[in-house]
Amino acid sequence: MADVDEDLLTTLIDTLDLERKVALLTGAGFWSTRAEPLIGLRAMVLSDGPSGVRGTSFDERDPSLSLPSSSALGATWDPAAARRYGLALGAEARRKGADVLLGPTVNLHRSPYGGRHFEALSEDPLLTGELAAAYVAGVQAHGVAATPKHYVGNDAETERFTVDNRIGDRALHEVYLAAFEPAVVRAGAWLVMSAYNAVNGPTMSENPLLAEPLTGEWGFDGVVVSDWGAVRTTEPSARAEQHLVMPGPAGVWGAALVDAVRDGRVDGSVVDDKVRRLLRLAARVGALDPAGRPAGCGAPGGPPGAPGATAAPDAGPGTPDPAAARELAAAGTVLLRNTGELPWSPGGPASVAVLGHNAVLARTQGGGSATVRPAGVVTPLDGLRDALGADRVTHRLGARVAEGVQPFAPGTMTNPVTGGPGLRAVFRDAGGAALRAEDRTGASLIWMGAEIPDGTDHLEISLRWAAPAGTHRIGAAAVGRIILDADGRRVLDADGVLTGDHGPGAAIFEAPSVSAEVGTDGPVDLVLRFRPSGFEAGLPLAALVVGEEIVVADPAAEIAAAAALAAGSEAAVVVVGTSDRIESEGFDRGTLALPGHQDALVRAVAAANPRTVVVVNAGAPVLLPWRDEVAAVLVGWFGGERFGEALADVLLGVREPGGRLPTTWPSTGTERSVLPVTPADGALHYTEGIHVGHRNWLRHGETPAYPFGHGLGYTGWRLDGARLAADGAIEVALTNTGDRPGRQVVQAYLSRPDSAVERPVRWLAGWAVVDAGPGPATARIRLAPGALRHRDGDRWVTEPGAFTLDVGFSVTDLRARLRVPA
Ligand code: BGC
């Protein structure tokens, strides 16, 4: 590779004995690789990803930018937005000292039942691939490595460590691998993460797909890092193109791999190649300094000519982009329906009832490893109060969404020791002696490994909670024993126990709640003692949420009260959505319906006020059975830390809801086109083959609630005609028929009814994002390089003859037709 001095790497590799080489191939800890001072190699820090840079801890005192989740980015359809997203994360990684960002997630929205879809971009391989490539280029422009993951087939979470996804050869190449190819080949990602699951037999950390196409046909010269804990064997994984085992320091390579090389069971050149890749990565991110002088590679912006290392004119390396979270959230917001209600006239309605649990407990990011701790979050209620004035905005819960104990809001806690905001956490030994104390501002607390002092027996959390007068259920979500005193009185002594089958991480992200009823007539002093169950087994992990469990005693009365508030207001905004028990990592969804009584809430509010706007706060499709009864529906996804501001911008028309659906939204969730995600006997068969997502809906002739590519924006558009330009681009004449500037995403779909091979009914071949004022505009669409090809055995083939190209505003809203090649 031109960007790295390969001869230097050879010299450095020759300096190391086998033990030292092998030692480098397993992490030093949870989030870092090993240093090797002998060759000037420092440890490299890896961080999740993909919508923020968490760094090495979950500590709110080291906050992270929280961007809208990936499905919102997918909805922008805009490679320029994806590059900006990547640039913002690259700068953030630099600021937080991370060398490697564990993202983007390049798996597909194969089925809306997949629980982790908020982390992925789209159901379409081309849309996913183009956005992922732009994201990678943005991150790497800062000299930070991006890591497309999880290669490949991690499209659902059920039995995720073991499921064998049976995927036909054409689907594998034309759909699932195709989604990865642009990020790897064109953007030149410096790492790829192998997935937990198996594909067609072997688990992905030892699967032949790592060699072909990844390191072979695609020429990937970077590092394949395992998903955390995914490498389970020594020899098969070492012989595969699996290069780095994470996390460390324990692992199945180490001494066992040294022995395997010594005994001739694994070739020494295999180890050398892995070490070379790791050092190449180190050179690229600036972690290799053999001569004690600044490394020649991986400087901010990257060396000239390095893949993905073009200078970033739009954001200098290390420069934060504070507006990114707000603007990207608006750009990804999809207006599904609008009867003329939106945008509100300047100044907005005189009074607005903002209803729903997610209006105040907004989901601004997905759960699981994607979680970061932002410095603050603007909820929809905050955003609307700021924009309209608090006196014009009222709120009512309407229906509960989040179940279990939710963290106390930062502004409601006082640290009894400092008198400032927050709480005090003290690590105590078995005799009760304090080993260390921390003053914290957040009530979601996670400590791992060395963050927990040796000898810790339990944690003691103390705070004064500004409780509104009344009865509250106070407690914790945690795995372990919880003892709670309120105003000096013991109110709770209980165990949080995980039931059923759980993977690692469940103690953090799926912890059960224990709580007690506490009556207060004002602020209450709380002291909570917590002994994590994992301590018994020597597991250094303590995770708990301290807070309140919301109870709605009479759901019908709560809905009626919300509807009454709506009736007395000029307009109503109902924020509906999912909770972290529905969309997170490690499990899939059992239903696509909104949880709790939210459908009844929307219907009651819409009946009470014809100016009802519904905002959907979900990372993936949900069912909207009332969609034709409300004035407008916006999908705000998990909108990042400035979700509420972006929402206010969109409602008031300050910004266009610029998004288009990156994934089909079903009507009932029981349609044939909606694929199941539950394996049978350990295997999940991708029987739909190449007909994924909208291709499946077209094949079955089923009508979804909203099709792929749909989104309205705030102006009208006419498509006047399309032609093939001399340079091969599709030139589309449009008119913005409204009286305000707007955005349109002009989409081009290919079809080939008389093909000699099986084809999708039609497939996305290219698109263009057009921003234009009223009047005529032109879109130029370049068809993707591989748009016409199909996979035949181990080669790509393009059928001779003409294909049909339809151009329009969604996969089912097609307005012009051409033949290509002409
Ligand atoms: C997830 C990865 C993540 C890793 C490290 C795994 O469980 O699947 O996406 O990067 O953990 O947190």
CSV table of N, CA and C and ligand atoms in Angstrom, one decimal, residues 31 48 54 102 116 119 149-150 160 193 196 227-228 369 585, ligand 1:
chain,number,residue,atom,x,y,z
A,31,TRP,N,-10.9,-2.4,25.7
A,31,TRP,CA,-11.0,-1.4,24.6
A,31,TRP,C,-9.7,-1.0,24.0
A,48,ASP,N,-16.8,2.0,20.6
A,48,ASP,CA,-18.1,2.0,20.0
A,48,ASP,C,-18.5,3.4,19.8
A,54,ARG,N,-18.1,6.5,22.3
A,54,ARG,CA,-18.2,6.4,23.8
A,54,ARG,C,-16.9,6.6,24.5
A,102,LEU,N,-15.8,1.7,16.1
A,102,LEU,CA,-16.4,0.5,15.8
A,102,LEU,C,-17.8,0.8,15.1
A,116,ARG,N,-32.2,-4.7,16.3
A,116,ARG,CA,-31.0,-3.7,16.4
A,116,ARG,C,-31.0,-2.9,15.1
A,119,GLU,N,-29.4,0.6,14.4
A,119,GLU,CA,-28.0,0.8,14.2
A,119,GLU,C,-27.6,0.6,12.8
A,149,LYS,N,-19.2,-3.1,10.2
A,149,LYS,CA,-19.5,-4.3,10.9
A,149,LYS,C,-21.0,-4.7,10.7
A,150,HIS,N,-21.4,-5.9,11.0
A,150,HIS,CA,-20.7,-7.0,11.4
A,150,HIS,C,-20.7,-8.0,10.2
A,160,ARG,N,-27.9,-14.8,18.5
A,160,ARG,CA,-26.9,-14.1,17.6
A,160,ARG,C,-25.5,-14.7,17.7
A,193,MET,N,-15.2,-5.6,11.1
A,193,MET,CA,-15.4,-6.5,12.3
A,193,MET,C,-16.2,-7.7,11.8
A,196,TYR,N,-20.7,-12.3,15.0
A,196,TYR,CA,-20.8,-13.5,15.9
A,196,TYR,C,-21.4,-14.7,15.2
A,227,ASP,N,-15.8,-9.6,16.6
A,227,ASP,CA,-16.8,-9.0,17.5
A,227,ASP,C,-16.4,-9.5,18.9
A,228,TRP,N,-16.9,-8.8,19.9
A,228,TRP,CA,-16.4,-9.0,21.3
A,228,TRP,C,-16.7,-10.4,21.8
A,369,SER,N,-24.5,-1.8,22.9
A,369,SER,CA,-23.2,-1.2,22.7
A,369,SER,C,-23.1,0.1,22.0
A,585,GLU,N,-29.9,-4.2,21.7
A,585,GLU,CA,-29.0,-5.2,21.2
A,585,GLU,C,-29.3,-6.5,21.9
B,1,BGC,C1,-21.4,-5.7,19.5
B,1,BGC,C2,-20.5,-4.9,18.6
B,1,BGC,C3,-19.7,-3.9,19.5
B,1,BGC,C4,-18.9,-4.8,20.5
B,1,BGC,C5,-18.1,-3.9,21.5
B,1,BGC,C6,-20.7,-6.4,20.6
B,1,BGC,O1,-21.5,-7.1,21.4
B,1,BGC,O2,-22.1,-6.7,18.6
B,1,BGC,O3,-21.3,-4.1,17.7
B,1,BGC,O4,-18.9,-3.1,18.8
B,1,BGC,O5,-19.9,-5.5,21.3
B,1,BGC,O6,-19.0,-3.3,22.4
